[in-house]
Structure formats: structure tokens, C-alpha cells
JSON list of C-alpha atoms in Angstrom, two decimals:
[
{"chain": "A", "resi": 1, "resn": "MET", "atom": "CA", "xyz": [-13.06, -11.43, 5.45]},
{"chain": "A", "resi": 2, "resn": "LYS", "atom": "CA", "xyz": [-10.54, -11.92, 2.67]},
{"chain": "A", "resi": 3, "resn": "VAL", "atom": "CA", "xyz": [-8.25, -8.99, 1.83]},
{"chain": "A", "resi": 4, "resn": "VAL", "atom": "CA", "xyz": [-6.81, -9.35, -1.66]},
{"chain": "A", "resi": 5, "resn": "GLY", "atom": "CA", "xyz": [-3.83, -7.21, -2.63]},
{"chain": "A", "resi": 6, "resn": "ILE", "atom": "CA", "xyz": [-3.68, -6.18, -6.29]},
{"chain": "A", "resi": 7, "resn": "THR", "atom": "CA", "xyz": [-0.18, -5.10, -7.28]},
{"chain": "A", "resi": 8, "resn": "GLY", "atom": "CA", "xyz": [1.74, -4.39, -10.47]},
{"chain": "A", "resi": 9, "resn": "THR", "atom": "CA", "xyz": [4.21, -1.99, -12.00]},
{"chain": "A", "resi": 10, "resn": "SER", "atom": "CA", "xyz": [3.32, 1.19, -13.86]},
{"chain": "A", "resi": 11, "resn": "GLY", "atom": "CA", "xyz": [1.32, 0.56, -17.02]},
{"chain": "A", "resi": 12, "resn": "SER", "atom": "CA", "xyz": [0.64, -3.08, -16.15]},
{"chain": "A", "resi": 13, "resn": "GLY", "atom": "CA", "xyz": [-3.14, -2.76, -16.13]},
{"chain": "A", "resi": 14, "resn": "LYS", "atom": "CA", "xyz": [-3.53, -2.93, -12.35]},
{"chain": "A", "resi": 15, "resn": "SER", "atom": "CA", "xyz": [-5.80, 0.11, -12.26]},
{"chain": "A", "resi": 16, "resn": "THR", "atom": "CA", "xyz": [-7.94, -1.36, -15.05]},
{"chain": "A", "resi": 17, "resn": "VAL", "atom": "CA", "xyz": [-8.44, -4.56, -13.03]},
{"chain": "A", "resi": 18, "resn": "CYS", "atom": "CA", "xyz": [-9.29, -2.57, -9.90]},
{"chain": "A", "resi": 19, "resn": "GLY", "atom": "CA", "xyz": [-11.75, -0.47, -11.90]},
{"chain": "A", "resi": 20, "resn": "TRP", "atom": "CA", "xyz": [-13.61, -3.61, -12.96]},
{"chain": "A", "resi": 21, "resn": "LEU", "atom": "CA", "xyz": [-13.71, -4.87, -9.37]},
{"chain": "A", "resi": 22, "resn": "THR", "atom": "CA", "xyz": [-15.25, -1.56, -8.30]},
{"chain": "A", "resi": 23, "resn": "GLN", "atom": "CA", "xyz": [-17.82, -1.81, -11.10]},
{"chain": "A", "resi": 24, "resn": "TRP", "atom": "CA", "xyz": [-18.70, -5.31, -9.93]},
{"chain": "A", "resi": 25, "resn": "GLY", "atom": "CA", "xyz": [-19.54, -3.96, -6.48]},
{"chain": "A", "resi": 26, "resn": "TYR", "atom": "CA", "xyz": [-16.42, -4.76, -4.49]},
{"chain": "A", "resi": 27, "resn": "THR", "atom": "CA", "xyz": [-14.69, -2.36, -2.13]},
{"chain": "A", "resi": 28, "resn": "VAL", "atom": "CA", "xyz": [-11.26, -1.41, -3.51]},
{"chain": "A", "resi": 29, "resn": "LEU", "atom": "CA", "xyz": [-8.99, 0.55, -1.19]},
{"chain": "A", "resi": 30, "resn": "ASP", "atom": "CA", "xyz": [-6.39, 2.55, -3.12]},
{"chain": "A", "resi": 31, "resn": "GLY", "atom": "CA", "xyz": [-3.26, 3.36, -1.09]},
{"chain": "A", "resi": 32, "resn": "ASP", "atom": "CA", "xyz": [-2.34, 6.29, -3.33]},
{"chain": "A", "resi": 33, "resn": "ALA", "atom": "CA", "xyz": [-5.84, 7.76, -3.09]},
{"chain": "A", "resi": 34, "resn": "ILE", "atom": "CA", "xyz": [-5.80, 7.43, 0.69]},
{"chain": "A", "resi": 35, "resn": "SER", "atom": "CA", "xyz": [-2.42, 9.19, 0.77]},
{"chain": "A", "resi": 36, "resn": "ARG", "atom": "CA", "xyz": [-3.92, 12.11, -1.17]},
{"chain": "A", "resi": 37, "resn": "GLU", "atom": "CA", "xyz": [-6.94, 12.22, 1.14]},
{"chain": "A", "resi": 38, "resn": "LEU", "atom": "CA", "xyz": [-4.71, 12.32, 4.22]},
{"chain": "A", "resi": 39, "resn": "ALA", "atom": "CA", "xyz": [-2.51, 15.12, 2.83]},
{"chain": "A", "resi": 40, "resn": "VAL", "atom": "CA", "xyz": [-5.02, 17.91, 3.41]},
{"chain": "A", "resi": 41, "resn": "PRO", "atom": "CA", "xyz": [-3.91, 21.30, 4.79]},
{"chain": "A", "resi": 42, "resn": "GLY", "atom": "CA", "xyz": [-3.55, 21.22, 8.55]},
{"chain": "A", "resi": 43, "resn": "SER", "atom": "CA", "xyz": [-3.45, 17.43, 8.81]},
{"chain": "A", "resi": 44, "resn": "ARG", "atom": "CA", "xyz": [-0.91, 15.54, 10.90]},
{"chain": "A", "resi": 45, "resn": "TYR", "atom": "CA", "xyz": [0.21, 13.83, 7.68]},
{"chain": "A", "resi": 46, "resn": "LEU", "atom": "CA", "xyz": [1.09, 17.14, 6.00]},
{"chain": "A", "resi": 47, "resn": "LYS", "atom": "CA", "xyz": [2.56, 18.73, 9.13]},
{"chain": "A", "resi": 48, "resn": "GLU", "atom": "CA", "xyz": [5.04, 15.87, 9.46]},
{"chain": "A", "resi": 49, "resn": "LEU", "atom": "CA", "xyz": [6.02, 16.14, 5.79]},
{"chain": "A", "resi": 50, "resn": "VAL", "atom": "CA", "xyz": [6.60, 19.89, 6.11]},
{"chain": "A", "resi": 51, "resn": "ALA", "atom": "CA", "xyz": [8.70, 19.36, 9.26]},
{"chain": "A", "resi": 52, "resn": "ALA", "atom": "CA", "xyz": [10.87, 16.84, 7.40]},
{"chain": "A", "resi": 53, "resn": "PHE", "atom": "CA", "xyz": [11.14, 18.45, 3.95]},
{"chain": "A", "resi": 54, "resn": "GLY", "atom": "CA", "xyz": [10.43, 22.15, 4.42]},
{"chain": "A", "resi": 55, "resn": "PRO", "atom": "CA", "xyz": [7.52, 24.57, 3.84]},
{"chain": "A", "resi": 56, "resn": "GLU", "atom": "CA", "xyz": [8.36, 24.85, 0.12]},
{"chain": "A", "resi": 57, "resn": "ILE", "atom": "CA", "xyz": [6.58, 21.54, -0.51]},
{"chain": "A", "resi": 58, "resn": "CYS", "atom": "CA", "xyz": [3.28, 23.42, -0.01]},
{"chain": "A", "resi": 59, "resn": "ASP", "atom": "CA", "xyz": [1.75, 26.36, -1.84]},
{"chain": "A", "resi": 60, "resn": "GLY", "atom": "CA", "xyz": [0.50, 29.56, -0.20]},
{"chain": "A", "resi": 61, "resn": "ASN", "atom": "CA", "xyz": [-2.74, 27.87, 0.85]},
{"chain": "A", "resi": 62, "resn": "GLY", "atom": "CA", "xyz": [-0.96, 24.97, 2.52]},
{"chain": "A", "resi": 63, "resn": "VAL", "atom": "CA", "xyz": [-1.74, 22.52, -0.28]},
{"chain": "A", "resi": 64, "resn": "LEU", "atom": "CA", "xyz": [0.88, 19.84, -0.90]},
{"chain": "A", "resi": 65, "resn": "LEU", "atom": "CA", "xyz": [2.89, 20.34, -4.09]},
{"chain": "A", "resi": 66, "resn": "ARG", "atom": "CA", "xyz": [3.55, 16.74, -5.04]},
{"chain": "A", "resi": 67, "resn": "ARG", "atom": "CA", "xyz": [6.00, 17.55, -7.80]},
{"chain": "A", "resi": 68, "resn": "GLU", "atom": "CA", "xyz": [8.20, 19.56, -5.43]},
{"chain": "A", "resi": 69, "resn": "LEU", "atom": "CA", "xyz": [8.08, 16.79, -2.84]},
{"chain": "A", "resi": 70, "resn": "GLY", "atom": "CA", "xyz": [8.94, 14.23, -5.49]},
{"chain": "A", "resi": 71, "resn": "GLN", "atom": "CA", "xyz": [11.95, 16.22, -6.65]},
{"chain": "A", "resi": 72, "resn": "LYS", "atom": "CA", "xyz": [13.24, 16.26, -3.08]},
{"chain": "A", "resi": 73, "resn": "VAL", "atom": "CA", "xyz": [12.89, 12.56, -2.33]},
{"chain": "A", "resi": 74, "resn": "PHE", "atom": "CA", "xyz": [13.09, 10.34, -5.39]},
{"chain": "A", "resi": 75, "resn": "ALA", "atom": "CA", "xyz": [16.72, 11.08, -6.25]},
{"chain": "A", "resi": 76, "resn": "ASP", "atom": "CA", "xyz": [17.80, 10.79, -2.61]},
{"chain": "A", "resi": 77, "resn": "PRO", "atom": "CA", "xyz": [17.48, 7.30, -1.03]},
{"chain": "A", "resi": 78, "resn": "ALA", "atom": "CA", "xyz": [17.72, 8.67, 2.52]},
{"chain": "A", "resi": 79, "resn": "ALA", "atom": "CA", "xyz": [14.98, 11.23, 1.86]},
{"chain": "A", "resi": 80, "resn": "HIS", "atom": "CA", "xyz": [12.82, 8.55, 0.24]},
{"chain": "A", "resi": 81, "resn": "ARG", "atom": "CA", "xyz": [13.23, 6.34, 3.32]},
{"chain": "A", "resi": 82, "resn": "ARG", "atom": "CA", "xyz": [12.23, 9.27, 5.53]},
{"chain": "A", "resi": 83, "resn": "LEU", "atom": "CA", "xyz": [9.14, 9.87, 3.40]},
{"chain": "A", "resi": 84, "resn": "THR", "atom": "CA", "xyz": [8.15, 6.22, 3.80]},
{"chain": "A", "resi": 85, "resn": "GLU", "atom": "CA", "xyz": [8.78, 6.31, 7.56]},
{"chain": "A", "resi": 86, "resn": "ILE", "atom": "CA", "xyz": [6.40, 9.27, 7.87]},
{"chain": "A", "resi": 87, "resn": "THR", "atom": "CA", "xyz": [3.62, 8.26, 5.52]},
{"chain": "A", "resi": 88, "resn": "MET", "atom": "CA", "xyz": [3.38, 4.48, 5.73]},
{"chain": "A", "resi": 89, "resn": "PRO", "atom": "CA", "xyz": [2.19, 4.21, 9.38]},
{"chain": "A", "resi": 90, "resn": "LEU", "atom": "CA", "xyz": [-0.51, 6.83, 8.78]},
{"chain": "A", "resi": 91, "resn": "ILE", "atom": "CA", "xyz": [-1.70, 5.14, 5.58]},
{"chain": "A", "resi": 92, "resn": "LEU", "atom": "CA", "xyz": [-1.69, 1.73, 7.30]},
{"chain": "A", "resi": 93, "resn": "ASP", "atom": "CA", "xyz": [-3.79, 3.08, 10.18]},
{"chain": "A", "resi": 94, "resn": "GLU", "atom": "CA", "xyz": [-6.35, 4.47, 7.73]},
{"chain": "A", "resi": 95, "resn": "LEU", "atom": "CA", "xyz": [-6.41, 1.22, 5.73]},
{"chain": "A", "resi": 96, "resn": "ARG", "atom": "CA", "xyz": [-7.00, -0.78, 8.91]},
{"chain": "A", "resi": 97, "resn": "ARG", "atom": "CA", "xyz": [-9.84, 1.57, 9.88]},
{"chain": "A", "resi": 98, "resn": "ARG", "atom": "CA", "xyz": [-11.53, 1.13, 6.48]},
{"chain": "A", "resi": 99, "resn": "LEU", "atom": "CA", "xyz": [-11.03, -2.64, 6.59]},
{"chain": "A", "resi": 100, "resn": "ARG", "atom": "CA", "xyz": [-12.75, -2.74, 9.99]},
{"chain": "A", "resi": 101, "resn": "GLN", "atom": "CA", "xyz": [-15.64, -0.76, 8.50]},
{"chain": "A", "resi": 102, "resn": "ALA", "atom": "CA", "xyz": [-15.91, -3.20, 5.59]},
{"chain": "A", "resi": 103, "resn": "GLN", "atom": "CA", "xyz": [-15.92, -6.17, 7.95]},
{"chain": "A", "resi": 104, "resn": "ALA", "atom": "CA", "xyz": [-18.61, -4.51, 10.08]},
{"chain": "A", "resi": 105, "resn": "ARG", "atom": "CA", "xyz": [-20.71, -4.13, 6.91]},
{"chain": "A", "resi": 106, "resn": "GLY", "atom": "CA", "xyz": [-20.43, -7.87, 6.39]},
{"chain": "A", "resi": 107, "resn": "GLU", "atom": "CA", "xyz": [-18.25, -7.73, 3.29]},
{"chain": "A", "resi": 108, "resn": "ARG", "atom": "CA", "xyz": [-16.57, -11.04, 2.54]},
{"chain": "A", "resi": 109, "resn": "CYS", "atom": "CA", "xyz": [-13.86, -9.85, 0.15]},
{"chain": "A", "resi": 110, "resn": "VAL", "atom": "CA", "xyz": [-12.09, -6.47, -0.05]},
{"chain": "A", "resi": 111, "resn": "PHE", "atom": "CA", "xyz": [-9.31, -5.47, -2.45]},
{"chain": "A", "resi": 112, "resn": "LEU", "atom": "CA", "xyz": [-6.24, -3.36, -1.76]},
{"chain": "A", "resi": 113, "resn": "ASP", "atom": "CA", "xyz": [-4.78, -1.53, -4.78]},
{"chain": "A", "resi": 114, "resn": "GLY", "atom": "CA", "xyz": [-1.08, -0.82, -4.36]},
{"chain": "A", "resi": 115, "resn": "ALA", "atom": "CA", "xyz": [2.03, -0.67, -6.50]},
{"chain": "A", "resi": 116, "resn": "LEU", "atom": "CA", "xyz": [4.12, -1.60, -3.45]},
{"chain": "A", "resi": 117, "resn": "ILE", "atom": "CA", "xyz": [2.61, -4.47, -1.48]},
{"chain": "A", "resi": 118, "resn": "ILE", "atom": "CA", "xyz": [5.04, -7.39, -1.65]},
{"chain": "A", "resi": 119, "resn": "ASP", "atom": "CA", "xyz": [7.78, -7.17, 1.02]},
{"chain": "A", "resi": 120, "resn": "THR", "atom": "CA", "xyz": [6.16, -4.14, 2.68]},
{"chain": "A", "resi": 121, "resn": "PRO", "atom": "CA", "xyz": [3.93, -3.86, 5.78]},
{"chain": "A", "resi": 122, "resn": "TYR", "atom": "CA", "xyz": [0.94, -3.63, 3.42]},
{"chain": "A", "resi": 123, "resn": "ALA", "atom": "CA", "xyz": [1.39, -7.34, 2.68]},
{"chain": "A", "resi": 124, "resn": "GLN", "atom": "CA", "xyz": [0.53, -8.10, 6.31]},
{"chain": "A", "resi": 125, "resn": "LEU", "atom": "CA", "xyz": [-2.99, -6.81, 5.66]},
{"chain": "A", "resi": 126, "resn": "CYS", "atom": "CA", "xyz": [-3.51, -9.22, 2.74]},
{"chain": "A", "resi": 127, "resn": "SER", "atom": "CA", "xyz": [-4.57, -12.85, 2.82]},
{"chain": "A", "resi": 128, "resn": "ILE", "atom": "CA", "xyz": [-3.97, -13.16, -0.95]},
{"chain": "A", "resi": 129, "resn": "ILE", "atom": "CA", "xyz": [-1.74, -11.17, -3.32]},
{"chain": "A", "resi": 130, "resn": "VAL", "atom": "CA", "xyz": [-2.42, -10.90, -7.06]},
{"chain": "A", "resi": 131, "resn": "ALA", "atom": "CA", "xyz": [0.17, -9.46, -9.45]},
{"chain": "A", "resi": 132, "resn": "VAL", "atom": "CA", "xyz": [-0.88, -7.91, -12.76]},
{"chain": "A", "resi": 133, "resn": "ILE", "atom": "CA", "xyz": [2.00, -8.34, -15.18]},
{"chain": "A", "resi": 134, "resn": "GLY", "atom": "CA", "xyz": [2.11, -6.58, -18.53]},
{"chain": "A", "resi": 135, "resn": "ASP", "atom": "CA", "xyz": [4.19, -6.80, -21.66]},
{"chain": "A", "resi": 136, "resn": "ARG", "atom": "CA", "xyz": [7.08, -4.38, -21.13]},
{"chain": "A", "resi": 137, "resn": "GLU", "atom": "CA", "xyz": [6.79, -2.73, -24.54]},
{"chain": "A", "resi": 138, "resn": "GLN", "atom": "CA", "xyz": [3.06, -2.22, -24.05]},
{"chain": "A", "resi": 139, "resn": "GLN", "atom": "CA", "xyz": [3.73, -0.79, -20.59]},
{"chain": "A", "resi": 140, "resn": "ILE", "atom": "CA", "xyz": [6.21, 1.73, -21.98]},
{"chain": "A", "resi": 141, "resn": "ARG", "atom": "CA", "xyz": [3.69, 2.89, -24.59]},
{"chain": "A", "resi": 142, "resn": "ARG", "atom": "CA", "xyz": [0.91, 3.16, -21.99]},
{"chain": "A", "resi": 143, "resn": "ILE", "atom": "CA", "xyz": [3.07, 5.22, -19.63]},
{"chain": "A", "resi": 144, "resn": "MET", "atom": "CA", "xyz": [4.20, 7.55, -22.44]},
{"chain": "A", "resi": 145, "resn": "GLN", "atom": "CA", "xyz": [0.61, 8.11, -23.56]},
{"chain": "A", "resi": 146, "resn": "ARG", "atom": "CA", "xyz": [-0.88, 8.39, -20.09]},
{"chain": "A", "resi": 147, "resn": "ASP", "atom": "CA", "xyz": [1.74, 10.70, -18.56]},
{"chain": "A", "resi": 148, "resn": "GLY", "atom": "CA", "xyz": [3.00, 12.53, -21.64]},
{"chain": "A", "resi": 149, "resn": "ILE", "atom": "CA", "xyz": [6.63, 11.57, -21.03]},
{"chain": "A", "resi": 150, "resn": "SER", "atom": "CA", "xyz": [9.46, 10.38, -23.27]},
{"chain": "A", "resi": 151, "resn": "ARG", "atom": "CA", "xyz": [10.31, 6.76, -23.95]},
{"chain": "A", "resi": 152, "resn": "ASP", "atom": "CA", "xyz": [13.52, 7.08, -21.92]},
{"chain": "A", "resi": 153, "resn": "ALA", "atom": "CA", "xyz": [11.61, 8.47, -18.95]},
{"chain": "A", "resi": 154, "resn": "ALA", "atom": "CA", "xyz": [9.05, 5.66, -19.15]},
{"chain": "A", "resi": 155, "resn": "GLN", "atom": "CA", "xyz": [11.80, 3.04, -19.31]},
{"chain": "A", "resi": 156, "resn": "ASP", "atom": "CA", "xyz": [13.58, 4.64, -16.36]},
{"chain": "A", "resi": 157, "resn": "ARG", "atom": "CA", "xyz": [10.37, 4.52, -14.33]},
{"chain": "A", "resi": 158, "resn": "LEU", "atom": "CA", "xyz": [9.95, 0.80, -15.01]},
{"chain": "A", "resi": 159, "resn": "ASN", "atom": "CA", "xyz": [13.61, 0.12, -14.29]},
{"chain": "A", "resi": 160, "resn": "ARG", "atom": "CA", "xyz": [13.11, 1.50, -10.77]},
{"chain": "A", "resi": 161, "resn": "GLN", "atom": "CA", "xyz": [10.17, -0.81, -10.06]},
{"chain": "A", "resi": 162, "resn": "ALA", "atom": "CA", "xyz": [9.90, -4.50, -9.24]},
{"chain": "A", "resi": 163, "resn": "ARG", "atom": "CA", "xyz": [10.82, -6.95, -11.99]},
{"chain": "A", "resi": 164, "resn": "SER", "atom": "CA", "xyz": [8.14, -9.19, -13.47]},
{"chain": "A", "resi": 165, "resn": "ASP", "atom": "CA", "xyz": [9.92, -12.40, -12.43]},
{"chain": "A", "resi": 166, "resn": "PHE", "atom": "CA", "xyz": [10.05, -11.15, -8.82]},
{"chain": "A", "resi": 167, "resn": "LEU", "atom": "CA", "xyz": [6.30, -10.46, -8.84]},
{"chain": "A", "resi": 168, "resn": "ARG", "atom": "CA", "xyz": [5.56, -13.87, -10.34]},
{"chain": "A", "resi": 169, "resn": "GLN", "atom": "CA", "xyz": [7.59, -15.61, -7.66]},
{"chain": "A", "resi": 170, "resn": "ARG", "atom": "CA", "xyz": [6.08, -13.74, -4.72]},
{"chain": "A", "resi": 171, "resn": "ALA", "atom": "CA", "xyz": [2.41, -13.36, -5.69]},
{"chain": "A", "resi": 172, "resn": "ASP", "atom": "CA", "xyz": [-0.23, -15.99, -4.99]},
{"chain": "A", "resi": 173, "resn": "PHE", "atom": "CA", "xyz": [-1.87, -15.43, -8.38]},
{"chain": "A", "resi": 174, "resn": "VAL", "atom": "CA", "xyz": [-0.83, -13.69, -11.59]},
{"chain": "A", "resi": 175, "resn": "LEU", "atom": "CA", "xyz": [-2.91, -11.93, -14.24]},
{"chain": "A", "resi": 176, "resn": "GLU", "atom": "CA", "xyz": [-0.96, -11.84, -17.50]},
{"chain": "A", "resi": 177, "resn": "ASN", "atom": "CA", "xyz": [-1.89, -8.64, -19.34]},
{"chain": "A", "resi": 178, "resn": "THR", "atom": "CA", "xyz": [-0.18, -9.46, -22.64]},
{"chain": "A", "resi": 179, "resn": "GLY", "atom": "CA", "xyz": [-3.22, -9.69, -24.89]},
{"chain": "A", "resi": 180, "resn": "THR", "atom": "CA", "xyz": [-6.47, -7.76, -25.32]},
{"chain": "A", "resi": 181, "resn": "LEU", "atom": "CA", "xyz": [-8.54, -6.03, -22.66]},
{"chain": "A", "resi": 182, "resn": "ASP", "atom": "CA", "xyz": [-11.24, -8.67, -23.15]},
{"chain": "A", "resi": 183, "resn": "GLN", "atom": "CA", "xyz": [-8.70, -11.39, -22.38]},
{"chain": "A", "resi": 184, "resn": "LEU", "atom": "CA", "xyz": [-7.58, -9.58, -19.23]},
{"chain": "A", "resi": 185, "resn": "ARG", "atom": "CA", "xyz": [-11.20, -9.12, -18.14]},
{"chain": "A", "resi": 186, "resn": "GLN", "atom": "CA", "xyz": [-11.88, -12.83, -18.68]},
{"chain": "A", "resi": 187, "resn": "GLN", "atom": "CA", "xyz": [-8.81, -13.76, -16.63]},
{"chain": "A", "resi": 188, "resn": "THR", "atom": "CA", "xyz": [-9.95, -11.40, -13.87]},
{"chain": "A", "resi": 189, "resn": "GLU", "atom": "CA", "xyz": [-13.44, -12.92, -13.79]},
{"chain": "A", "resi": 190, "resn": "GLN", "atom": "CA", "xyz": [-12.01, -16.44, -13.62]},
{"chain": "A", "resi": 191, "resn": "LEU", "atom": "CA", "xyz": [-9.59, -15.50, -10.86]},
{"chain": "A", "resi": 192, "resn": "LEU", "atom": "CA", "xyz": [-12.37, -13.83, -8.90]},
{"chain": "A", "resi": 193, "resn": "GLU", "atom": "CA", "xyz": [-14.33, -17.09, -8.90]},
{"chain": "A", "resi": 194, "resn": "ARG", "atom": "CA", "xyz": [-11.26, -18.95, -7.61]},
{"chain": "A", "resi": 195, "resn": "ILE", "atom": "CA", "xyz": [-10.67, -16.39, -4.88]},
{"chain": "A", "resi": 196, "resn": "LYS", "atom": "CA", "xyz": [-14.29, -16.52, -3.74]},
{"chain": "A", "resi": 197, "resn": "GLY", "atom": "CA", "xyz": [-13.84, -20.25, -3.16]},
{"chain": "A", "resi": 198, "resn": "ILE", "atom": "CA", "xyz": [-10.87, -19.78, -0.84]},
{"chain": "A", "resi": 199, "resn": "ASP", "atom": "CA", "xyz": [-11.58, -19.69, 2.90]},
{"chain": "A", "resi": 200, "resn": "PRO", "atom": "CA", "xyz": [-10.61, -16.41, 4.63]}
]
């Protein structure tokens, strides 16, 4: 079974590509979605986060307050490393479990949607990595519109993510999202045909 990682920075169009793959009947495993599913009240995932960052990251019902957690970790490199140390092994275990299920169902190609795949343990799950790379100005506008944030905040978010030239160098394939949605969809369809022809 081929496992294809789909990666890209914020506003690149990665989620759009993964949405099409889902529509076309492929299994797409979203690392962020799995993280949210694991962070339910009473879970090991949430208990370890509370032990590391304090009970104030949850509300009165034990539900994770993501904004409060984010404020604690994203400005502090050591706290961010601790967050990764806690969450990544649990997410990886769940991804492996779902990949085993997909293989047992006889699926021949499964996709992994993740902003951080290259140079992380997630890459070890992938036989192929595809980077979706957008036009920076378009990305800034998409982020501003999608998240309701200022231009400076959108630029700062992109500045903290992988550079396009790095993604181009390290990915096996690249989807250039610099034109229309139809053009991106056509590229995705063509790439899918190429990937289907590659042995697992």
C-alpha cells in the first residue's frame, strides 16, 4: 500500500487538494483532525497536556482550550518542543492503527494530510511526499480571509513555516498552486495518475 504525504504551508491549497482526494474516494488521514479527536476529556492525550501545561488549558468541563494552549507554547521554543514530545507519539500510534485498517481493507493508496511531514517522524510513514506550493501573496490573502487576521499576522504565520524552496527540494512531487482552482485540480488529477503507476 502506498502512503502519500500531502504537505504545504498555510493557505497553499493543501486542504483543497485533500478535499478532492476524499471526494474521489481515497482515504485521507488528517493529522490535525486526529489530534483533535485524541484530545477528548479524560484521554491520556489530554491528561499528559494538563500535567505539562497546567489545568488552565481546559475549561470547567475538561475540554481543551486550544487558544490558551497555543498562547503557552508558540512563543516558547522549549514549551513547543515539550508539546511535540507529548503529542507526536500518540498521533503516530493512531495514524499507524488507521493505516493498518486501510491495508486490511485492501486499499492501495492512502493519503496523509499534514503541514509538518518533511524532516519529522511522519515522513517515515510515507512512501511518497507531495508539496502543494502557493503564490505567497495569494496565501496571505487566503489566510486573512479564512482566519480573519491582519496582513502582518498572516505574514508572520508564513514566516514561521517552511520556505517554498525547501519544500521543492525535499518533496518527491510538487503541485504549483499559482493559477486557478481548475488548473490545480488538473495538476492533481495528472499527479494522481502518475502516483498510481508507482509500485508501493
